[in-house]
Amino acid sequence: MIFEWQAGLWQRVLESAGRMPHALLLAGPAGGGKRIFAEALAARELCLRPTDDGHACGVCEDCQWRLAGNHPDLLRIVPEADQENRSEDAAEKGDGGKAASRQIVIEQIRNLQQVLTTAGHRGGRRIAIVDPAEAMNLFTANALLKLLEEPTTNVLFLLVSSSPKRLLPTIRSRCQTWAFPRPPADAAARWLAGQKVADATSLLAFSGGMPLAAAALAEGYGVAARKRFVDDIASLPGKAPLRLAGEWESWLKSKDAVAGGLDMPTLTAWLQRWVADLASLRLGGPVRFFPAQHDILHGLAGRLSVDAALGCYNEITRSRRVSQHPLNARLFLEDMLLRYARSFQAAAAAMRR
């Protein structure tokens, strides 16, 4: 299955039949369906009898293996935390009581290399999906680079990335990049309506126009997490930033947050969107991400200078770049929230002069 907004890219698949490059980089904003597209492409490449529209038939032996989750020629390289069929306890703790890794580790690439030294099950094409590709550290990326530099015959690498600039330039240069743009607003709204997503307009705005991200927020813990974030951040700068940092640290470690996929990068991204709306209002623009909180944001924006709003946005953006692996979570949160609160203090001091 592919989405309405991916029709042009799927046509490119059909036009590339029989001459697909050895490595594709599927790049675009998160929440637009790149992963589902990669799976559809992999299914097509493995299917014995693709349909007239290019999709896997779903009934041949290879399709049945794939649908059962045990096709020997479909190799998925994903972080441990994203692996399917994990138990509730395993999702919270990995081996030895440690949290499941959100990185693709070098052992996974070494195992892939070992598998690729043997022929495919039918002697046909094998597919290796690396998702998300930016989850590799430098050592893992270099290990993958060696595979891309000396590609094994009849292997298609599909690298899925929402942050392609975080990949090694040498990896990007060895892949053909297919760009996945933001879906048209009307197509995204139609899809959400078909999924009967409640509060779709607000969630789509919050997700930057990405429909799958909006749908994910409407399920499970997403709604509660977003409400708590808004309530908490709206309490600043009146509430002590250090106290809120402590509360957020405990929140991120809670069972609900871990199971719901709430992590430091997500929380930092939400704060960046909140500050982006403040800066937009201060410059006379619209509220983009939090339309339901327009009045709260308008009141806060009135307490900021233009320089303070833009400076705060730049500082939160810098924080987001290192949010994936902060050396100390508590100190990271304290620093970020203090910077946010001080923007209001600096603006108030300037107004008193």
Short mmCIF file of C-alpha atoms in Angstrom, two decimals:
data_model
loop_
_atom_site.label_atom_id
_atom_site.label_comp_id
_atom_site.label_asym_id
_atom_site.label_seq_id
_atom_site.Cartn_x
_atom_site.Cartn_y
_atom_site.Cartn_z
CA MET A 1 0.00 0.00 0.00
CA ILE A 2 1.15 3.50 -0.78
CA PHE A 3 -0.50 6.83 -0.05
CA GLU A 4 -2.15 9.24 -2.45
CA TRP A 5 0.69 11.73 -2.13
CA GLN A 6 3.26 9.05 -3.07
CA ALA A 7 1.76 8.22 -6.47
CA GLY A 8 4.46 10.11 -8.37
CA LEU A 9 7.22 8.29 -6.52
CA TRP A 10 5.56 4.93 -7.12
CA GLN A 11 5.45 5.71 -10.83
CA ARG A 12 9.18 6.18 -10.60
CA VAL A 13 9.41 2.64 -9.19
CA LEU A 14 7.52 1.30 -12.20
CA GLU A 15 9.72 3.22 -14.60
CA SER A 16 12.84 1.84 -12.88
CA ALA A 17 11.73 -1.80 -13.17
CA GLY A 18 14.71 -4.00 -13.97
CA ARG A 19 17.24 -1.19 -13.49
CA MET A 20 16.86 -0.21 -9.87
CA PRO A 21 20.08 1.16 -8.32
CA HIS A 22 21.82 -0.91 -5.65
CA ALA A 23 21.00 1.65 -2.93
CA LEU A 24 18.14 4.12 -2.45
CA LEU A 25 17.95 6.85 0.18
CA LEU A 26 14.30 7.61 0.92
CA ALA A 27 14.53 11.05 2.51
CA GLY A 28 11.88 13.41 3.81
CA PRO A 29 10.13 14.74 6.93
CA ALA A 30 8.98 12.20 9.49
CA GLY A 31 5.34 11.17 9.40
CA GLY A 32 4.81 11.09 5.65
CA GLY A 33 4.95 7.34 5.08
CA LYS A 34 8.53 6.65 3.92
CA ARG A 35 8.69 3.43 5.94
CA ILE A 36 5.47 2.11 4.41
CA PHE A 37 6.73 3.03 0.94
CA ALA A 38 9.98 1.13 1.60
CA GLU A 39 8.01 -1.94 2.68
CA ALA A 40 5.81 -1.73 -0.43
CA LEU A 41 8.88 -1.47 -2.64
CA ALA A 42 10.55 -4.41 -0.88
CA ALA A 43 7.36 -6.44 -1.28
CA ARG A 44 7.27 -5.71 -5.01
CA GLU A 45 10.90 -6.66 -5.50
CA LEU A 46 10.42 -10.00 -3.74
CA CYS A 47 7.04 -10.89 -5.25
CA LEU A 48 6.95 -13.59 -7.92
CA ARG A 49 3.93 -12.10 -9.72
CA PRO A 50 3.49 -8.33 -9.17
CA THR A 51 0.12 -6.90 -10.16
CA ASP A 52 -0.44 -4.56 -13.12
CA ASP A 53 -0.09 -1.51 -10.86
CA GLY A 54 3.28 -2.77 -9.63
CA HIS A 55 2.27 -3.91 -6.15
CA ALA A 56 3.06 -7.30 -4.64
CA CYS A 57 0.35 -9.86 -5.36
CA GLY A 58 0.06 -10.96 -1.72
CA VAL A 59 -0.67 -14.58 -2.61
CA CYS A 60 2.52 -16.09 -4.05
CA GLU A 61 4.84 -18.11 -1.85
CA ASP A 62 7.29 -15.24 -1.37
CA CYS A 63 4.48 -12.86 -0.41
CA GLN A 64 3.18 -15.38 2.11
CA TRP A 65 6.63 -15.67 3.69
CA ARG A 66 6.90 -11.89 3.86
CA LEU A 67 3.44 -11.46 5.35
CA ALA A 68 4.27 -14.10 7.95
CA GLY A 69 7.38 -12.10 8.86
CA ASN A 70 9.93 -14.73 7.95
CA HIS A 71 11.07 -14.06 4.37
CA PRO A 72 14.77 -15.01 4.32
CA ASP A 73 15.63 -12.36 1.73
CA LEU A 74 14.03 -9.38 3.52
CA LEU A 75 16.49 -7.99 6.05
CA ARG A 76 15.42 -5.18 8.36
CA ILE A 77 18.10 -3.23 10.24
CA VAL A 78 16.32 -1.17 12.92
CA PRO A 79 17.15 -0.07 16.48
CA GLU A 80 16.34 -2.57 19.20
CA ALA A 81 13.74 -0.19 20.65
CA ASP A 82 11.86 -0.23 17.32
CA GLN A 83 11.84 -3.97 16.78
CA GLU A 84 8.40 -5.50 16.50
CA ASN A 85 6.93 -8.15 18.78
CA ARG A 86 8.77 -6.97 21.88
CA SER A 87 7.09 -7.83 25.15
CA GLU A 88 5.95 -5.05 27.48
CA ASP A 89 8.81 -5.73 29.86
CA ALA A 90 11.33 -5.93 27.04
CA ALA A 91 10.12 -2.64 25.64
CA GLU A 92 10.92 -1.03 28.94
CA LYS A 93 14.17 -2.85 29.61
CA GLY A 94 16.64 -4.53 27.36
CA ASP A 95 19.12 -7.20 28.26
CA GLY A 96 20.64 -6.73 31.69
CA GLY A 97 17.89 -4.34 32.74
CA LYS A 98 19.10 -1.59 30.38
CA ALA A 99 16.77 0.44 28.21
CA ALA A 100 16.45 -0.86 24.66
CA SER A 101 18.90 0.89 22.34
CA ARG A 102 17.59 3.55 20.00
CA GLN A 103 20.71 3.20 17.86
CA ILE A 104 21.57 0.82 15.05
CA VAL A 105 24.70 -0.83 16.41
CA ILE A 106 27.73 -2.08 14.51
CA GLU A 107 26.97 -5.73 15.33
CA GLN A 108 23.79 -5.46 13.25
CA ILE A 109 25.78 -4.35 10.19
CA ARG A 110 28.35 -7.08 10.76
CA ASN A 111 25.56 -9.66 10.93
CA LEU A 112 24.11 -8.22 7.72
CA GLN A 113 27.51 -8.51 6.05
CA GLN A 114 27.72 -12.15 7.10
CA VAL A 115 24.25 -12.90 5.71
CA LEU A 116 25.11 -11.25 2.41
CA THR A 117 28.11 -13.53 1.90
CA THR A 118 25.68 -16.33 1.03
CA ALA A 119 23.29 -16.50 -1.90
CA GLY A 120 19.63 -15.52 -1.52
CA HIS A 121 17.01 -18.16 -0.84
CA ARG A 122 15.94 -18.41 -4.50
CA GLY A 123 19.10 -16.94 -5.92
CA GLY A 124 17.13 -13.75 -6.56
CA ARG A 125 17.09 -10.25 -5.12
CA ARG A 126 17.56 -9.53 -1.43
CA ILE A 127 16.37 -6.35 0.27
CA ALA A 128 18.09 -4.67 3.23
CA ILE A 129 16.02 -1.90 4.88
CA VAL A 130 17.97 0.41 7.21
CA ASP A 131 15.47 2.50 9.18
CA PRO A 132 16.07 5.12 10.43
CA ALA A 133 19.45 5.44 8.76
CA GLU A 134 20.42 8.41 10.94
CA ALA A 135 20.29 6.13 14.00
CA MET A 136 23.77 4.86 13.10
CA ASN A 137 26.79 6.20 14.95
CA LEU A 138 30.08 6.86 13.13
CA PHE A 139 31.42 3.32 13.52
CA THR A 140 28.18 1.71 12.34
CA ALA A 141 27.93 4.10 9.41
CA ASN A 142 31.47 3.29 8.29
CA ALA A 143 30.67 -0.43 8.45
CA LEU A 144 27.63 0.10 6.22
CA LEU A 145 29.69 2.30 3.90
CA LYS A 146 31.97 -0.66 3.15
CA LEU A 147 28.93 -2.69 2.05
CA LEU A 148 27.74 0.15 -0.17
CA GLU A 149 31.19 0.63 -1.70
CA GLU A 150 31.43 -3.04 -2.66
CA PRO A 151 27.79 -4.02 -3.20
CA THR A 152 26.92 -7.68 -3.22
CA THR A 153 25.26 -8.82 -6.42
CA ASN A 154 21.48 -8.52 -6.47
CA VAL A 155 21.04 -6.70 -3.16
CA LEU A 156 18.91 -3.56 -2.86
CA PHE A 157 19.65 -1.30 0.11
CA LEU A 158 16.77 0.94 1.20
CA LEU A 159 17.91 3.63 3.63
CA VAL A 160 15.02 5.50 5.24
CA SER A 161 15.86 8.86 6.79
CA SER A 162 14.07 11.90 8.18
CA SER A 163 17.44 13.64 8.75
CA PRO A 164 19.61 12.80 5.73
CA LYS A 165 22.10 15.56 6.56
CA ARG A 166 23.09 13.53 9.62
CA LEU A 167 24.34 10.75 7.37
CA LEU A 168 27.93 10.57 6.20
CA PRO A 169 28.35 12.43 2.89
CA THR A 170 30.06 9.32 1.53
CA ILE A 171 26.95 7.25 2.30
CA ARG A 172 24.66 9.78 0.64
CA SER A 173 26.92 9.84 -2.43
CA ARG A 174 26.60 6.07 -2.86
CA CYS A 175 22.80 6.13 -2.79
CA GLN A 176 20.29 7.47 -5.25
CA THR A 177 18.18 9.89 -3.22
CA TRP A 178 14.43 9.95 -3.61
CA ALA A 179 12.92 12.99 -1.91
CA PHE A 180 9.61 12.59 -0.08
CA PRO A 181 8.11 16.09 0.18
CA ARG A 182 5.51 17.18 2.69
CA PRO A 183 2.08 15.88 1.54
CA PRO A 184 -0.37 18.47 0.15
CA ALA A 185 -2.62 19.76 2.91
CA ASP A 186 -5.83 18.59 1.21
CA ALA A 187 -4.48 15.06 0.68
CA ALA A 188 -3.31 14.85 4.29
CA ALA A 189 -6.67 16.07 5.57
CA ARG A 190 -8.56 13.57 3.39
CA TRP A 191 -6.50 10.68 4.67
CA LEU A 192 -7.00 11.68 8.32
CA ALA A 193 -10.73 12.04 7.71
CA GLY A 194 -10.79 8.53 6.28
CA GLN A 195 -9.03 7.29 9.41
CA LYS A 196 -11.65 9.10 11.55
CA VAL A 197 -8.95 10.86 13.57
CA ALA A 198 -10.43 13.12 16.24
CA ASP A 199 -9.21 16.73 16.35
CA ALA A 200 -7.45 16.11 13.03
CA THR A 201 -6.97 19.78 12.14
CA SER A 202 -5.18 20.60 15.40
CA LEU A 203 -3.05 17.45 15.32
CA LEU A 204 -2.07 18.00 11.68
CA ALA A 205 -0.96 21.52 12.50
CA PHE A 206 1.03 20.31 15.50
CA SER A 207 2.67 17.64 13.32
CA GLY A 208 3.80 20.16 10.74
CA GLY A 209 1.38 18.83 8.14
CA MET A 210 2.56 15.21 8.39
CA PRO A 211 -0.54 12.97 8.45
CA LEU A 212 0.96 9.76 9.87
CA ALA A 213 2.56 11.70 12.70
CA ALA A 214 -0.82 13.32 13.42
CA ALA A 215 -2.56 9.93 13.45
CA ALA A 216 0.06 8.50 15.80
CA LEU A 217 -0.49 11.36 18.23
CA ALA A 218 -4.22 10.66 18.27
CA GLU A 219 -3.59 7.13 19.52
CA GLY A 220 -2.39 5.77 22.83
CA TYR A 221 -0.34 8.12 24.95
CA GLY A 222 0.05 10.89 22.39
CA VAL A 223 -2.99 12.95 23.41
CA ALA A 224 -2.21 12.82 27.14
CA ALA A 225 1.48 13.61 26.57
CA ARG A 226 0.72 16.60 24.39
CA LYS A 227 -1.80 17.95 26.93
CA ARG A 228 0.71 17.64 29.75
CA PHE A 229 3.38 19.38 27.69
CA VAL A 230 1.08 22.32 26.96
CA ASP A 231 -0.01 22.61 30.59
CA ASP A 232 3.57 22.47 31.83
CA ILE A 233 5.17 24.85 29.36
CA ALA A 234 2.32 27.34 29.71
CA SER A 235 3.13 27.50 33.44
CA LEU A 236 6.54 28.99 32.68
CA PRO A 237 8.10 31.41 33.37
CA GLY A 238 5.97 31.64 36.52
CA LYS A 239 6.88 28.13 37.64
CA ALA A 240 10.46 27.38 38.66
CA PRO A 241 12.28 25.98 35.58
CA LEU A 242 14.47 23.72 37.73
CA ARG A 243 11.44 22.16 39.34
CA LEU A 244 9.84 21.50 35.96
CA ALA A 245 13.11 19.99 34.71
CA GLY A 246 12.98 17.49 37.56
CA GLU A 247 9.37 16.66 36.81
CA TRP A 248 10.14 16.16 33.12
CA GLU A 249 13.09 13.91 33.90
CA SER A 250 10.80 11.65 35.94
CA TRP A 251 8.13 11.88 33.26
CA LEU A 252 10.50 10.65 30.53
CA LYS A 253 11.43 7.65 32.70
CA SER A 254 7.82 6.73 33.48
CA LYS A 255 6.31 3.53 32.14
CA ASP A 256 3.66 5.40 30.14
CA ALA A 257 6.22 7.67 28.46
CA VAL A 258 8.57 4.81 27.56
CA ALA A 259 5.74 2.67 26.18
CA GLY A 260 4.30 5.66 24.32
CA GLY A 261 7.62 6.52 22.65
CA LEU A 262 8.03 9.88 24.39
CA ASP A 263 11.74 10.67 24.61
CA MET A 264 14.09 13.63 24.95
CA PRO A 265 14.31 14.44 21.21
CA THR A 266 10.51 14.45 20.97
CA LEU A 267 10.08 16.71 23.98
CA THR A 268 12.75 19.08 22.68
CA ALA A 269 11.09 19.19 19.26
CA TRP A 270 7.78 20.09 20.90
CA LEU A 271 9.40 22.95 22.78
CA GLN A 272 11.02 24.16 19.56
CA ARG A 273 7.57 24.28 17.91
CA TRP A 274 6.12 26.15 20.89
CA VAL A 275 8.86 28.78 20.70
CA ALA A 276 8.49 28.95 16.90
CA ASP A 277 4.86 29.96 17.39
CA LEU A 278 5.88 32.57 19.97
CA ALA A 279 8.42 34.04 17.56
CA SER A 280 5.92 33.99 14.71
CA LEU A 281 3.35 35.89 16.77
CA ARG A 282 5.95 38.41 17.89
CA LEU A 283 6.77 39.05 14.23
CA GLY A 284 3.10 39.46 13.34
CA GLY A 285 2.70 36.00 11.84
CA PRO A 286 0.25 33.17 12.52
CA VAL A 287 0.29 30.32 15.02
CA ARG A 288 1.34 27.25 13.09
CA PHE A 289 1.78 24.35 15.50
CA PHE A 290 -0.52 25.14 18.45
CA PRO A 291 -3.63 26.82 17.01
CA ALA A 292 -5.82 25.67 19.93
CA GLN A 293 -3.47 27.51 22.32
CA HIS A 294 -3.50 30.78 20.38
CA ASP A 295 -4.68 32.90 23.32
CA ILE A 296 -2.06 31.48 25.70
CA LEU A 297 0.69 31.99 23.14
CA HIS A 298 -0.53 35.50 22.33
CA GLY A 299 -0.32 36.45 26.00
CA LEU A 300 3.19 35.04 26.34
CA ALA A 301 4.38 36.62 23.09
CA GLY A 302 3.35 40.01 24.40
CA ARG A 303 5.92 39.58 27.18
CA LEU A 304 8.77 38.95 24.75
CA SER A 305 10.78 41.29 22.58
CA VAL A 306 11.46 40.28 18.99
CA ASP A 307 15.13 39.74 19.79
CA ALA A 308 14.30 37.63 22.85
CA ALA A 309 11.84 35.47 20.90
CA LEU A 310 14.25 34.86 18.02
CA GLY A 311 17.16 34.31 20.39
CA CYS A 312 15.17 31.74 22.37
CA TYR A 313 14.23 29.90 19.19
CA ASN A 314 17.87 29.73 18.11
CA GLU A 315 18.94 28.40 21.51
CA ILE A 316 16.26 25.68 21.58
CA THR A 317 17.25 24.73 18.03
CA ARG A 318 20.84 24.27 19.18
CA SER A 319 19.62 22.18 22.11
CA ARG A 320 17.65 19.96 19.77
CA ARG A 321 20.78 19.08 17.83
CA VAL A 322 22.24 17.33 20.87
CA SER A 323 18.98 16.05 22.39
CA GLN A 324 19.47 12.54 21.00
CA HIS A 325 22.33 11.79 23.38
CA PRO A 326 22.54 14.36 26.21
CA LEU A 327 25.38 13.61 28.60
CA ASN A 328 23.13 14.31 31.59
CA ALA A 329 19.37 14.35 31.05
CA ARG A 330 18.59 16.44 34.13
CA LEU A 331 21.19 19.09 33.33
CA PHE A 332 20.07 19.17 29.71
CA LEU A 333 16.46 19.84 30.72
CA GLU A 334 17.48 22.42 33.31
CA ASP A 335 19.62 24.30 30.80
CA MET A 336 16.94 24.27 28.11
CA LEU A 337 14.12 25.41 30.39
CA LEU A 338 16.28 28.07 32.04
CA ARG A 339 17.09 29.50 28.62
CA TYR A 340 13.38 29.62 27.83
CA ALA A 341 12.50 31.34 31.12
CA ARG A 342 15.38 33.81 30.87
CA SER A 343 14.10 35.02 27.52
CA PHE A 344 11.10 36.48 29.33
CA GLN A 345 13.27 37.90 32.11
CA ALA A 346 15.59 39.55 29.60
CA ALA A 347 12.66 41.08 27.72
CA ALA A 348 11.12 42.38 30.97
CA ALA A 349 14.42 43.93 32.03
CA ALA A 350 14.82 45.64 28.66
CA MET A 351 11.33 47.10 28.90
CA ARG A 352 12.10 48.62 32.33
CA ARG A 353 15.12 50.49 31.01
#
